[in-house]
Short mmCIF file of C-alpha atoms in Angstrom, two decimals:
data_model
loop_
_atom_site.label_atom_id
_atom_site.label_comp_id
_atom_site.label_asym_id
_atom_site.label_seq_id
_atom_site.Cartn_x
_atom_site.Cartn_y
_atom_site.Cartn_z
CA MET A 1 -0.20 -0.05 0.36
CA VAL A 2 1.73 3.12 -0.71
CA PHE A 3 0.77 6.56 0.98
CA LYS A 4 0.30 9.85 -0.40
CA PRO A 5 1.45 12.86 0.99
CA GLN A 6 -1.74 15.08 2.60
CA LYS A 7 -2.05 18.97 0.48
CA THR A 8 -1.67 20.84 2.91
CA LYS A 9 -1.46 24.43 2.82
CA PHE A 10 2.01 24.66 3.94
CA GLN A 11 3.21 22.51 0.88
CA LEU A 12 0.59 24.18 -1.54
CA LEU A 13 1.54 27.84 -0.36
CA VAL A 14 5.95 26.89 -0.74
CA ILE A 15 4.78 24.64 -4.75
CA ASP A 16 2.63 28.42 -5.67
CA ASN A 17 5.98 30.73 -4.32
CA PHE A 18 8.91 27.52 -5.89
CA ASP A 19 6.64 28.21 -8.86
CA SER A 20 6.37 32.03 -9.32
CA LEU A 21 10.14 31.61 -9.07
CA SER A 22 10.51 29.98 -11.98
CA GLN A 23 8.46 32.19 -14.67
CA TRP A 24 10.21 35.17 -12.99
CA ALA A 25 13.46 33.19 -13.02
CA ALA A 26 13.12 32.64 -16.93
CA ASN A 27 15.00 35.26 -18.49
CA PRO A 28 18.55 34.14 -19.01
CA TRP A 29 19.90 36.81 -16.79
CA ARG A 30 17.32 36.77 -13.40
CA ARG A 31 18.34 33.35 -13.56
CA TYR A 32 22.34 32.94 -13.87
CA SER A 33 22.13 36.46 -11.42
CA LEU A 34 19.99 34.08 -8.73
CA ALA A 35 22.22 31.74 -9.00
CA LEU A 36 24.88 33.78 -8.49
CA THR A 37 22.94 35.05 -4.79
CA VAL A 38 23.13 30.99 -4.08
CA VAL A 39 26.37 30.15 -4.60
CA LEU A 40 27.47 33.39 -3.02
CA THR A 41 25.24 32.16 -0.25
CA GLY A 42 26.72 28.64 0.45
CA TYR A 43 30.16 30.32 0.05
CA PHE A 44 29.36 32.22 3.18
CA PHE A 45 28.34 28.90 5.00
CA GLY A 46 31.04 27.37 3.89
CA SER A 47 34.18 29.10 5.07
CA SER A 48 31.81 29.89 8.15
CA LEU A 49 31.48 26.48 8.50
CA GLY A 50 35.26 25.96 8.17
CA MET A 51 36.19 28.90 10.86
CA ILE A 52 34.29 27.63 13.39
CA SER A 53 35.33 24.62 13.19
CA ALA A 54 38.74 25.63 13.48
CA VAL A 55 38.42 27.65 15.62
CA ALA A 56 36.90 25.82 18.21
CA GLU A 57 39.35 22.40 17.37
CA LEU A 58 36.95 20.09 19.83
CA ILE A 59 34.38 19.65 17.21
CA ASP A 60 36.40 18.92 13.99
CA PRO A 61 34.80 15.67 13.48
CA VAL A 62 31.84 16.80 14.08
CA GLY A 63 31.82 19.42 11.56
CA ALA A 64 33.15 16.93 9.48
CA PHE A 65 31.26 14.68 9.66
CA LEU A 66 28.32 16.62 8.82
CA SER A 67 29.43 18.45 5.92
CA VAL A 68 29.89 15.78 3.79
CA PHE A 69 26.39 14.39 5.43
CA PHE A 70 24.71 17.49 3.82
CA ILE A 71 26.72 17.42 1.10
CA GLU A 72 25.70 14.13 0.38
CA VAL A 73 21.97 14.88 0.68
CA LEU A 74 21.77 17.33 -1.65
CA ILE A 75 23.83 14.85 -4.20
CA GLN A 76 20.64 12.73 -3.55
CA PHE A 77 17.80 15.33 -4.53
CA ARG A 78 19.38 15.78 -7.49
CA ARG A 79 19.17 12.77 -8.92
CA ARG A 80 15.88 12.86 -7.80
CA LEU A 81 14.95 15.94 -9.92
CA ARG A 82 17.54 15.59 -13.27
CA PHE A 83 15.30 14.07 -15.65
CA ASP A 84 12.19 16.64 -14.60
CA ARG A 85 11.59 19.42 -16.66
CA ARG A 86 9.74 21.13 -14.96
CA LYS A 87 11.84 21.42 -11.97
CA LYS A 88 15.39 22.96 -14.34
CA LEU A 89 15.34 25.59 -11.65
CA LEU A 90 16.22 23.63 -8.50
CA VAL A 91 18.17 21.77 -10.39
CA LEU A 92 20.03 24.56 -11.20
CA LEU A 93 19.96 26.15 -6.96
CA ILE A 94 21.54 23.17 -5.93
CA ASP A 95 23.95 22.32 -8.02
CA SER A 96 25.32 26.16 -7.15
CA LEU A 97 24.95 25.97 -3.20
CA ARG A 98 26.93 22.82 -3.66
CA LEU A 99 29.63 24.37 -6.07
CA GLY A 100 29.48 27.49 -2.90
CA LEU A 101 30.12 24.97 -0.49
CA PHE A 102 33.03 23.24 -1.76
CA TYR A 103 35.02 26.65 -2.54
CA GLY A 104 34.34 28.01 1.05
CA PHE A 105 35.69 23.97 2.45
CA PHE A 106 37.93 24.88 -0.30
CA THR A 107 39.94 27.79 0.81
CA GLU A 108 38.85 27.72 4.28
CA SER A 109 40.76 24.69 4.20
CA LEU A 110 44.27 26.61 2.09
CA LYS A 111 43.68 29.20 4.82
CA LEU A 112 44.26 26.85 7.82
CA LEU A 113 47.77 24.92 5.95
#
């Protein structure tokens, strides 16, 4: 027996907001500016997490585990959404977030050498 999730007001609101964001980002410049904003946000979070775990030396393994886990979750989301043409913007945003996180982690690792 397969259970279908309920269509709650919150779910419908999130879907409507994402649809309106997708329509707004139909213009390539808007889409690229949104992707650049997500890349920079990912870079900020990646470098912040690297700094926090470097200052509090006790949580280095926990920070590394959480970072790898979050990136793996993003990879799984991308694999599920890869062939859905309607979610093309979401795949672009997930890839941009991963790129920003990787770049933030990489630059912080160079600082800690």
